[in-house]
């Protein structure tokens, strides 16, 4: 079998679309030196959750699914590279056979290898496109789920924060307290439990950052308590009966009928 290399063109410059796909896969932690995951995957998980790293449960779930996508990608990519190398070897063997009947220069062999690689690049591009789509679907799903979980009113967040900081020494509400908080906030008991679990994690990871918030809520609680005490005192004075001694004079200054002497 004769394999003609006449008319073979010079290798084309890098495909811009392929470069964009490569950059995206690298940014998402799918490609790169760390095939088994690591900082790139954690960064992608943090980005999918809005830039914060405070929800370890959500992030671990995201990383697990991202790891599956990454493993499938690298498995398929290895198959592609193996098939490309095998076919290239096969073609080069054919060229060596042809070299017995006509001279073939190393440059001609290099050009033919370039043609083979361009043919296989379309398969590689399809793989990268499908992988990028899978990552985008995964990210979109986690972002949508997080938006739903964050759909707490400002009042509900205030109530939960007030309870948390007023019980900072033991921020583990009982089941009864959770039910009461759920009613006040118009959310489920499960959402209350998740909120406190996430809040404890965030607080422990960055106590210094949340100390200012804790001070604000402590001051707010103190002001509320002071107002309550003042209201109680005022109410007690209003409801207490007037006595002859209400003028502040000693008893010896009053006559028997209660008038001053």
PDB file of N, CA and C in Angstrom, residues 157-171 195-196 199 202-203 206-207 209-219 221:
ATOM      1  N   UNK A 157     -32.062  35.675  59.624  1.00  0.00           N
ATOM      2  CA  UNK A 157     -30.622  35.641  59.904  1.00  0.00           C
ATOM      3  C   UNK A 157     -30.297  36.341  61.211  1.00  0.00           C
ATOM      4  N   UNK A 158     -30.965  37.459  61.478  1.00  0.00           N
ATOM      5  CA  UNK A 158     -30.754  38.177  62.731  1.00  0.00           C
ATOM      6  C   UNK A 158     -31.141  37.311  63.921  1.00  0.00           C
ATOM      7  N   UNK A 159     -32.266  36.625  63.825  1.00  0.00           N
ATOM      8  CA  UNK A 159     -32.736  35.765  64.925  1.00  0.00           C
ATOM      9  C   UNK A 159     -31.744  34.644  65.189  1.00  0.00           C
ATOM     10  N   UNK A 160     -31.272  34.015  64.127  1.00  0.00           N
ATOM     11  CA  UNK A 160     -30.330  32.900  64.279  1.00  0.00           C
ATOM     12  C   UNK A 160     -28.998  33.392  64.842  1.00  0.00           C
ATOM     13  N   UNK A 161     -28.524  34.541  64.358  1.00  0.00           N
ATOM     14  CA  UNK A 161     -27.261  35.082  64.869  1.00  0.00           C
ATOM     15  C   UNK A 161     -27.375  35.476  66.337  1.00  0.00           C
ATOM     16  N   UNK A 162     -28.502  36.062  66.722  1.00  0.00           N
ATOM     17  CA  UNK A 162     -28.700  36.454  68.118  1.00  0.00           C
ATOM     18  C   UNK A 162     -28.657  35.232  69.033  1.00  0.00           C
ATOM     19  N   UNK A 163     -29.288  34.158  68.596  1.00  0.00           N
ATOM     20  CA  UNK A 163     -29.256  32.941  69.423  1.00  0.00           C
ATOM     21  C   UNK A 163     -27.829  32.390  69.477  1.00  0.00           C
ATOM     22  N   UNK A 164     -27.158  32.366  68.343  1.00  0.00           N
ATOM     23  CA  UNK A 164     -25.805  31.803  68.294  1.00  0.00           C
ATOM     24  C   UNK A 164     -24.863  32.540  69.242  1.00  0.00           C
ATOM     25  N   UNK A 165     -24.858  33.859  69.166  1.00  0.00           N
ATOM     26  CA  UNK A 165     -23.907  34.630  69.964  1.00  0.00           C
ATOM     27  C   UNK A 165     -24.325  34.741  71.426  1.00  0.00           C
ATOM     28  N   UNK A 166     -25.599  34.588  71.705  1.00  0.00           N
ATOM     29  CA  UNK A 166     -26.018  34.584  73.103  1.00  0.00           C
ATOM     30  C   UNK A 166     -25.762  33.229  73.761  1.00  0.00           C
ATOM     31  N   UNK A 167     -25.488  32.207  72.951  1.00  0.00           N
ATOM     32  CA  UNK A 167     -25.139  30.879  73.478  1.00  0.00           C
ATOM     33  C   UNK A 167     -23.760  30.462  72.949  1.00  0.00           C
ATOM     34  N   UNK A 168     -22.847  31.427  72.870  1.00  0.00           N
ATOM     35  CA  UNK A 168     -21.560  31.173  72.240  1.00  0.00           C
ATOM     36  C   UNK A 168     -20.736  30.117  72.973  1.00  0.00           C
ATOM     37  N   UNK A 169     -20.928  30.000  74.271  1.00  0.00           N
ATOM     38  CA  UNK A 169     -20.180  28.989  75.025  1.00  0.00           C
ATOM     39  C   UNK A 169     -20.631  27.582  74.673  1.00  0.00           C
ATOM     40  N   UNK A 170     -21.856  27.450  74.196  1.00  0.00           N
ATOM     41  CA  UNK A 170     -22.388  26.141  73.791  1.00  0.00           C
ATOM     42  C   UNK A 170     -23.425  26.347  72.687  1.00  0.00           C
ATOM     43  N   UNK A 171     -22.956  26.669  71.475  1.00  0.00           N
ATOM     44  CA  UNK A 171     -23.884  27.000  70.384  1.00  0.00           C
ATOM     45  C   UNK A 171     -24.515  25.770  69.737  1.00  0.00           C
ATOM     46  N   UNK A 195     -27.807  25.541  59.325  1.00  0.00           N
ATOM     47  CA  UNK A 195     -27.283  26.894  59.540  1.00  0.00           C
ATOM     48  C   UNK A 195     -26.325  26.920  60.720  1.00  0.00           C
ATOM     49  N   UNK A 196     -26.713  26.279  61.828  1.00  0.00           N
ATOM     50  CA  UNK A 196     -25.850  26.276  63.012  1.00  0.00           C
ATOM     51  C   UNK A 196     -24.576  25.468  62.757  1.00  0.00           C
ATOM     52  N   UNK A 199     -22.435  27.692  60.659  1.00  0.00           N
ATOM     53  CA  UNK A 199     -21.993  28.849  61.438  1.00  0.00           C
ATOM     54  C   UNK A 199     -20.872  28.457  62.393  1.00  0.00           C
ATOM     55  N   UNK A 202     -17.677  28.129  60.331  1.00  0.00           N
ATOM     56  CA  UNK A 202     -17.137  29.433  59.945  1.00  0.00           C
ATOM     57  C   UNK A 202     -16.509  30.133  61.143  1.00  0.00           C
ATOM     58  N   UNK A 203     -17.170  30.049  62.284  1.00  0.00           N
ATOM     59  CA  UNK A 203     -16.671  30.745  63.477  1.00  0.00           C
ATOM     60  C   UNK A 203     -15.342  30.162  63.939  1.00  0.00           C
ATOM     61  N   UNK A 206     -12.374  31.162  61.632  1.00  0.00           N
ATOM     62  CA  UNK A 206     -11.930  32.558  61.643  1.00  0.00           C
ATOM     63  C   UNK A 206     -12.564  33.280  62.826  1.00  0.00           C
ATOM     64  N   UNK A 207     -12.095  32.927  64.017  1.00  0.00           N
ATOM     65  CA  UNK A 207     -12.665  33.508  65.239  1.00  0.00           C
ATOM     66  C   UNK A 207     -12.446  35.012  65.277  1.00  0.00           C
ATOM     67  N   UNK A 209     -12.251  37.166  62.853  1.00  0.00           N
ATOM     68  CA  UNK A 209     -13.162  37.871  61.960  1.00  0.00           C
ATOM     69  C   UNK A 209     -14.551  37.991  62.569  1.00  0.00           C
ATOM     70  N   UNK A 210     -15.024  36.910  63.214  1.00  0.00           N
ATOM     71  CA  UNK A 210     -16.377  36.894  63.751  1.00  0.00           C
ATOM     72  C   UNK A 210     -16.463  37.475  65.158  1.00  0.00           C
ATOM     73  N   UNK A 211     -15.318  37.787  65.774  1.00  0.00           N
ATOM     74  CA  UNK A 211     -15.351  38.352  67.118  1.00  0.00           C
ATOM     75  C   UNK A 211     -16.027  39.710  67.115  1.00  0.00           C
ATOM     76  N   UNK A 212     -15.787  40.495  66.063  1.00  0.00           N
ATOM     77  CA  UNK A 212     -16.432  41.803  65.966  1.00  0.00           C
ATOM     78  C   UNK A 212     -17.949  41.642  65.865  1.00  0.00           C
ATOM     79  N   UNK A 213     -18.374  40.664  65.078  1.00  0.00           N
ATOM     80  CA  UNK A 213     -19.808  40.400  64.973  1.00  0.00           C
ATOM     81  C   UNK A 213     -20.370  39.955  66.309  1.00  0.00           C
ATOM     82  N   UNK A 214     -19.598  39.126  67.016  1.00  0.00           N
ATOM     83  CA  UNK A 214     -20.035  38.669  68.334  1.00  0.00           C
ATOM     84  C   UNK A 214     -20.181  39.835  69.294  1.00  0.00           C
ATOM     85  N   UNK A 215     -19.237  40.782  69.247  1.00  0.00           N
ATOM     86  CA  UNK A 215     -19.319  41.961  70.118  1.00  0.00           C
ATOM     87  C   UNK A 215     -20.546  42.806  69.809  1.00  0.00           C
ATOM     88  N   UNK A 216     -20.857  42.933  68.521  1.00  0.00           N
ATOM     89  CA  UNK A 216     -22.030  43.711  68.135  1.00  0.00           C
ATOM     90  C   UNK A 216     -23.311  43.090  68.680  1.00  0.00           C
ATOM     91  N   UNK A 217     -23.416  41.777  68.557  1.00  0.00           N
ATOM     92  CA  UNK A 217     -24.619  41.112  69.054  1.00  0.00           C
ATOM     93  C   UNK A 217     -24.663  41.108  70.576  1.00  0.00           C
ATOM     94  N   UNK A 218     -23.489  41.036  71.233  1.00  0.00           N
ATOM     95  CA  UNK A 218     -23.451  41.112  72.692  1.00  0.00           C
ATOM     96  C   UNK A 218     -23.923  42.486  73.164  1.00  0.00           C
ATOM     97  N   UNK A 219     -23.463  43.533  72.474  1.00  0.00           N
ATOM     98  CA  UNK A 219     -23.894  44.883  72.831  1.00  0.00           C
ATOM     99  C   UNK A 219     -25.389  45.054  72.580  1.00  0.00           C
ATOM    100  N   UNK A 221     -27.627  42.712  72.665  1.00  0.00           N
ATOM    101  CA  UNK A 221     -28.337  41.965  73.702  1.00  0.00           C
ATOM    102  C   UNK A 221     -28.350  42.737  75.009  1.00  0.00           C
TER     103      UNK A 221
END
